Every structure is written in C-alpha cells, then in structure tokens.
C-alpha cells in the first residue's frame, strides 16, 4: 500500500521567513496530493492540493511542487505569519475510492 | 463547499461501556466515508472505509468487532467503540468525498473520546 513520509517533524521560523515541508510517497499510482493544516483539537483544513498532471501550483503565499519521477512533493509558505503556526499534513491518494494516506505531520511554529 | 458534521464533539465514558459517534454529510450524498483515529501529536491513521449499504473495510490491525461501523444511508455513517478502555481514548475524525470524486476529502469536526 501507499506510504507517505514527511519531513521535518518540527519547524520553527521567524515571521516573514519562508517554510518548506517535504513529503515522499511510495505508490506511483497516487495521483492526488493535498496539504492540510490542523490546529489543536480541530479538523484538518485543506490549504492546497495538486494533481499528478501538474508540476506546481500556487495560491497567494502557499505553493506546492510535485516531482512525479522522484515521487516527492513539497509545501512552500512564504512571508510566514504567526497565524500560520499549526500542524501541517501531506497526503496522497489514488484511484476512485479516495483512499488517502497521511504523512506524520510537521509542527510549524512562526515566531513573531 | 461540502459540509461534514460529526457528533458528539467530545464524550467521556466509563471503561467497559460503548460509545457511538455519528458522521453526517449535510449537503451531499457520500457513498464512501472514512474513519480516522488521531492520538496526541500524531498523524491521522485510517481505521476503516465505510461504504453505504455494505460492510466496512478495516485497515490491518483495527479490530472490526471493537469498532463497529454502520453506513445505513448516503448521508450517515456511525462508529461505535464497544467495550471502551482507556487506551481507546483518542480523537476520532470522519471524512467523506463528494460523488463527483475529485479526490478531495471533507472532514468532520472530530470527536474526542476519553475513557475513564
């Protein structure tokens, strides 16, 4: 089955700096790669996603890149703000059943 | 966007009792729902895939007799933790996908279970 690995587990940056979180996946059949932000005790919120037919996608301060050959994808947050502090999860899924597997998560702390 | 509601948001029960958690898709029909468990500071671990009108598919290591899943309608799936024990204390989250199958999952608010 699919295995998603995520690094780093914790990341601390200064406000205004950029943050990068990286994930790898094992199943070449995976075709959908979302990123979720989860605040303590709350549900995961989709912040950006990318499909296997696209190499890069950007939404304001957030961007995701996908390298299908290497089977890795990354989340980039620019001009970080304290409210970006949360746990971020990458995920990968494939097929028609939306069977989604999550990375271990990255706890991002943005220091003011 | 699609809305998934989960109830209760938190529950405290005594060891040995059973607890039922409901997951509802409010504005769409969900043929498939997913149940996850999340321990503190850990990731979401898929427990089972709930299919409307058929038996759930459980992940390896998840006891199907302990975690009963019922998907009786296209908008409701329930997870019953039977004979709960303190080690079952966790954050349980459901998710659902829309019929057009874009891949995106919509999550419920989560249910925090504490077993005394």
Short mmCIF file of C-alpha atoms in Angstrom, two decimals:
data_model
loop_
_atom_site.label_atom_id
_atom_site.label_comp_id
_atom_site.label_asym_id
_atom_site.label_seq_id
_atom_site.Cartn_x
_atom_site.Cartn_y
_atom_site.Cartn_z
CA UNK A 1 0.00 0.00 0.00
CA UNK A 2 0.87 3.67 -0.06
CA UNK A 3 3.42 5.01 2.39
CA UNK A 4 3.86 8.74 2.88
CA UNK A 5 6.86 10.15 4.68
CA UNK A 6 7.04 13.76 5.82
CA UNK A 7 9.93 15.93 6.99
CA UNK A 8 10.72 17.73 9.15
CA UNK A 9 8.58 16.80 12.14
CA UNK A 10 9.02 20.25 13.64
CA UNK A 11 9.93 23.53 12.01
CA UNK A 12 10.46 26.88 13.63
CA UNK A 13 10.87 30.03 11.56
CA UNK A 14 10.93 33.75 12.15
CA UNK A 15 7.96 35.76 10.99
CA UNK A 16 8.43 36.79 7.40
CA UNK A 17 10.72 33.89 6.55
CA UNK A 18 9.78 31.01 4.28
CA UNK A 19 8.91 27.49 5.39
CA UNK A 20 9.31 24.33 3.35
CA UNK A 21 7.88 20.93 4.19
CA UNK A 22 8.70 17.87 2.12
CA UNK A 23 6.94 14.58 1.55
CA UNK A 24 7.67 11.42 -0.37
CA UNK A 25 5.28 8.72 -1.44
CA UNK A 26 5.79 5.15 -2.48
CA UNK A 27 2.94 4.27 -4.84
CA UNK A 28 3.47 5.60 -8.35
CA UNK A 29 -0.27 5.22 -8.94
CA UNK A 30 -1.02 8.05 -6.50
CA UNK A 31 -2.46 10.99 -8.38
CA UNK A 32 -3.79 13.45 -5.84
CA UNK A 33 -1.69 15.23 -3.24
CA UNK A 34 -3.39 17.56 -0.76
CA UNK A 35 -1.94 19.51 2.11
CA UNK A 36 -3.91 20.04 5.29
CA UNK A 37 -3.49 22.48 8.15
CA UNK A 38 -4.69 21.34 11.54
CA UNK A 39 -4.98 23.47 14.61
CA UNK A 40 -5.12 21.85 18.02
CA UNK A 41 -8.33 19.90 18.56
CA UNK A 42 -9.81 20.89 15.21
CA UNK A 43 -10.45 19.22 11.91
CA UNK A 44 -7.85 19.28 9.15
CA UNK A 45 -8.39 22.10 6.68
CA UNK A 46 -7.36 21.75 3.05
CA UNK A 47 -4.98 24.56 2.15
CA UNK A 48 -3.78 23.50 -1.28
CA UNK A 49 -3.71 20.40 -3.44
CA UNK A 50 -2.05 19.24 -6.63
CA UNK A 51 -2.77 16.51 -9.12
CA UNK A 52 -0.28 14.32 -10.91
CA UNK A 53 -0.67 16.12 -14.23
CA UNK A 54 0.67 19.37 -12.79
CA UNK A 55 4.17 20.18 -11.52
CA UNK A 56 3.45 23.28 -9.49
CA UNK A 57 0.52 25.18 -8.06
CA UNK A 58 0.42 28.46 -6.20
CA UNK A 59 -2.19 30.23 -4.12
CA UNK A 60 -1.01 33.54 -2.72
CA UNK A 61 1.66 32.75 -0.09
CA UNK A 62 1.31 29.00 -0.47
CA UNK A 63 2.74 26.83 -3.23
CA UNK A 64 3.12 23.14 -3.81
CA UNK A 65 5.54 21.40 -6.16
CA UNK A 66 5.36 17.83 -7.37
CA UNK A 67 8.09 15.67 -8.83
CA UNK A 68 6.44 12.50 -10.11
CA UNK A 69 9.67 10.88 -11.17
CA UNK A 70 11.19 11.20 -7.74
CA UNK A 71 7.84 10.72 -6.05
CA UNK A 72 8.08 13.70 -3.80
CA UNK A 73 6.11 16.88 -3.27
CA UNK A 74 6.71 19.95 -1.16
CA UNK A 75 4.77 22.73 0.51
CA UNK A 76 6.21 26.22 0.42
CA UNK A 77 4.89 29.02 2.61
CA UNK A 78 6.37 32.46 2.02
CA UNK A 79 6.18 35.53 4.25
CA UNK A 80 5.11 33.41 7.19
CA UNK A 81 2.87 34.87 9.86
CA UNK A 82 2.24 33.75 13.45
CA UNK A 83 -1.22 32.53 12.42
CA UNK A 84 0.46 30.04 10.11
CA UNK A 85 1.56 28.17 13.24
CA UNK A 86 -0.16 24.77 13.18
CA UNK A 87 0.45 21.17 12.25
CA UNK A 88 0.63 20.52 8.53
CA UNK A 89 -0.06 17.15 6.95
CA UNK A 90 0.67 16.00 3.45
CA UNK A 91 -1.34 13.18 1.95
CA UNK A 92 -1.53 11.04 -1.14
CA UNK A 93 -4.39 9.17 -2.68
CA UNK A 94 -5.20 7.27 -5.83
CA UNK A 95 -7.97 5.53 -7.66
CA UNK A 96 -11.65 6.04 -7.29
CA UNK A 97 -12.02 5.21 -3.63
CA UNK A 98 -10.17 8.26 -2.32
CA UNK A 99 -8.16 6.03 -0.02
CA UNK A 100 -5.92 8.73 1.41
CA UNK A 101 -2.76 8.21 3.44
CA UNK A 102 -1.25 10.94 5.56
CA UNK A 103 2.26 11.91 6.42
CA UNK A 104 3.28 12.09 10.05
CA UNK A 105 2.79 15.83 10.21
CA UNK A 106 5.00 18.89 10.70
CA UNK A 107 4.52 21.22 13.60
CA UNK A 108 5.26 24.69 12.27
CA UNK A 109 5.95 27.50 14.70
CA UNK A 110 6.25 31.05 13.40
CA UNK A 111 7.91 33.31 15.92
CA UNK A 112 6.82 36.96 15.89
CA UNK B 1 -18.22 23.63 -0.15
CA UNK B 2 -19.30 20.27 1.13
CA UNK B 3 -20.05 20.07 4.84
CA UNK B 4 -19.49 17.09 7.07
CA UNK B 5 -20.78 17.18 10.62
CA UNK B 6 -19.68 14.90 13.42
CA UNK B 7 -21.35 14.32 16.76
CA UNK B 8 -20.62 14.34 19.62
CA UNK B 9 -17.60 16.64 19.63
CA UNK B 10 -16.45 15.18 22.90
CA UNK B 11 -17.52 12.33 25.13
CA UNK B 12 -16.38 10.89 28.41
CA UNK B 13 -17.37 7.37 29.33
CA UNK B 14 -16.57 4.67 31.82
CA UNK B 15 -14.42 1.72 30.91
CA UNK B 16 -16.48 -1.14 29.51
CA UNK B 17 -19.23 0.99 28.02
CA UNK B 18 -19.91 1.60 24.34
CA UNK B 19 -19.87 4.93 22.58
CA UNK B 20 -21.43 5.85 19.24
CA UNK B 21 -20.09 8.64 17.03
CA UNK B 22 -22.09 9.93 14.09
CA UNK B 23 -20.79 11.38 10.86
CA UNK B 24 -23.18 13.16 8.52
CA UNK B 25 -22.74 14.73 5.12
CA UNK B 26 -25.08 17.71 5.26
CA UNK B 27 -25.32 18.90 1.68
CA UNK B 28 -24.23 15.97 -0.44
CA UNK B 29 -24.54 12.23 -0.63
CA UNK B 30 -21.48 10.28 0.39
CA UNK B 31 -21.26 6.73 -0.83
CA UNK B 32 -17.95 6.40 0.95
CA UNK B 33 -16.87 7.76 4.31
CA UNK B 34 -13.62 7.24 6.14
CA UNK B 35 -12.87 6.95 9.84
CA UNK B 36 -9.55 8.07 11.28
CA UNK B 37 -8.04 7.96 14.73
CA UNK B 38 -5.54 10.53 15.88
CA UNK B 39 -3.54 10.17 19.07
CA UNK B 40 -1.95 13.28 20.61
CA UNK B 41 0.81 14.76 18.48
CA UNK B 42 0.40 12.04 15.87
CA UNK B 43 -0.98 11.80 12.39
CA UNK B 44 -4.39 10.69 11.19
CA UNK B 45 -4.47 6.92 10.94
CA UNK B 46 -7.09 5.41 8.68
CA UNK B 47 -9.18 2.89 10.61
CA UNK B 48 -11.73 1.85 8.06
CA UNK B 49 -13.56 2.74 4.89
CA UNK B 50 -17.31 2.86 5.26
CA UNK B 51 -19.38 2.01 2.21
CA UNK B 52 -23.10 2.71 2.06
CA UNK B 53 -25.09 -0.49 2.06
CA UNK B 54 -22.17 -2.82 2.56
CA UNK B 55 -19.67 -3.88 5.16
CA UNK B 56 -16.85 -1.58 6.10
CA UNK B 57 -13.30 -2.31 5.04
CA UNK B 58 -10.95 -2.24 8.00
CA UNK B 59 -7.26 -1.44 7.98
CA UNK B 60 -4.82 -4.00 9.22
CA UNK B 61 -4.65 -4.06 12.98
CA UNK B 62 -8.06 -2.47 13.54
CA UNK B 63 -10.48 -4.78 15.34
CA UNK B 64 -13.75 -4.82 13.44
CA UNK B 65 -15.64 -6.28 16.37
CA UNK B 66 -14.48 -3.47 18.61
CA UNK B 67 -15.01 -0.61 16.17
CA UNK B 68 -18.39 -1.21 14.61
CA UNK B 69 -19.15 0.85 11.53
CA UNK B 70 -22.57 1.25 10.02
CA UNK B 71 -23.26 3.23 6.87
CA UNK B 72 -27.01 2.89 6.68
CA UNK B 73 -27.69 5.83 4.38
CA UNK B 74 -25.91 8.05 1.89
CA UNK B 75 -25.57 10.80 4.48
CA UNK B 76 -24.82 8.96 7.70
CA UNK B 77 -22.08 6.70 8.96
CA UNK B 78 -21.66 5.71 12.59
CA UNK B 79 -18.68 4.41 14.52
CA UNK B 80 -19.38 2.51 17.73
CA UNK B 81 -16.50 1.88 20.09
CA UNK B 82 -17.59 -1.19 22.00
CA UNK B 83 -16.38 -2.05 25.49
CA UNK B 84 -14.20 1.02 25.52
CA UNK B 85 -10.97 1.05 27.50
CA UNK B 86 -8.64 3.90 28.43
CA UNK B 87 -6.31 3.03 25.55
CA UNK B 88 -9.18 3.80 23.17
CA UNK B 89 -9.10 7.42 24.27
CA UNK B 90 -8.33 9.40 21.17
CA UNK B 91 -9.55 11.93 18.64
CA UNK B 92 -11.77 10.23 16.06
CA UNK B 93 -12.39 12.01 12.75
CA UNK B 94 -14.56 11.06 9.82
CA UNK B 95 -14.31 12.26 6.27
CA UNK B 96 -16.32 11.94 3.10
CA UNK B 97 -15.84 12.54 -0.58
CA UNK B 98 -18.33 14.02 -2.99
CA UNK B 99 -19.94 11.86 -5.67
CA UNK B 100 -18.03 13.58 -8.48
CA UNK B 101 -14.94 12.13 -6.92
CA UNK B 102 -12.47 14.98 -7.22
CA UNK B 103 -10.27 13.28 -4.66
CA UNK B 104 -10.80 15.96 -2.04
CA UNK B 105 -11.98 14.78 1.34
CA UNK B 106 -14.16 16.80 3.67
CA UNK B 107 -13.63 16.25 7.34
CA UNK B 108 -15.98 16.27 10.28
CA UNK B 109 -15.14 18.32 13.36
CA UNK B 110 -13.78 15.29 15.16
CA UNK B 111 -14.85 13.59 18.37
CA UNK B 112 -12.62 13.45 21.38
CA UNK B 113 -13.22 10.28 23.35
CA UNK B 114 -11.97 9.95 26.91
CA UNK B 115 -12.42 6.62 28.60
CA UNK B 116 -12.05 6.67 32.37
#
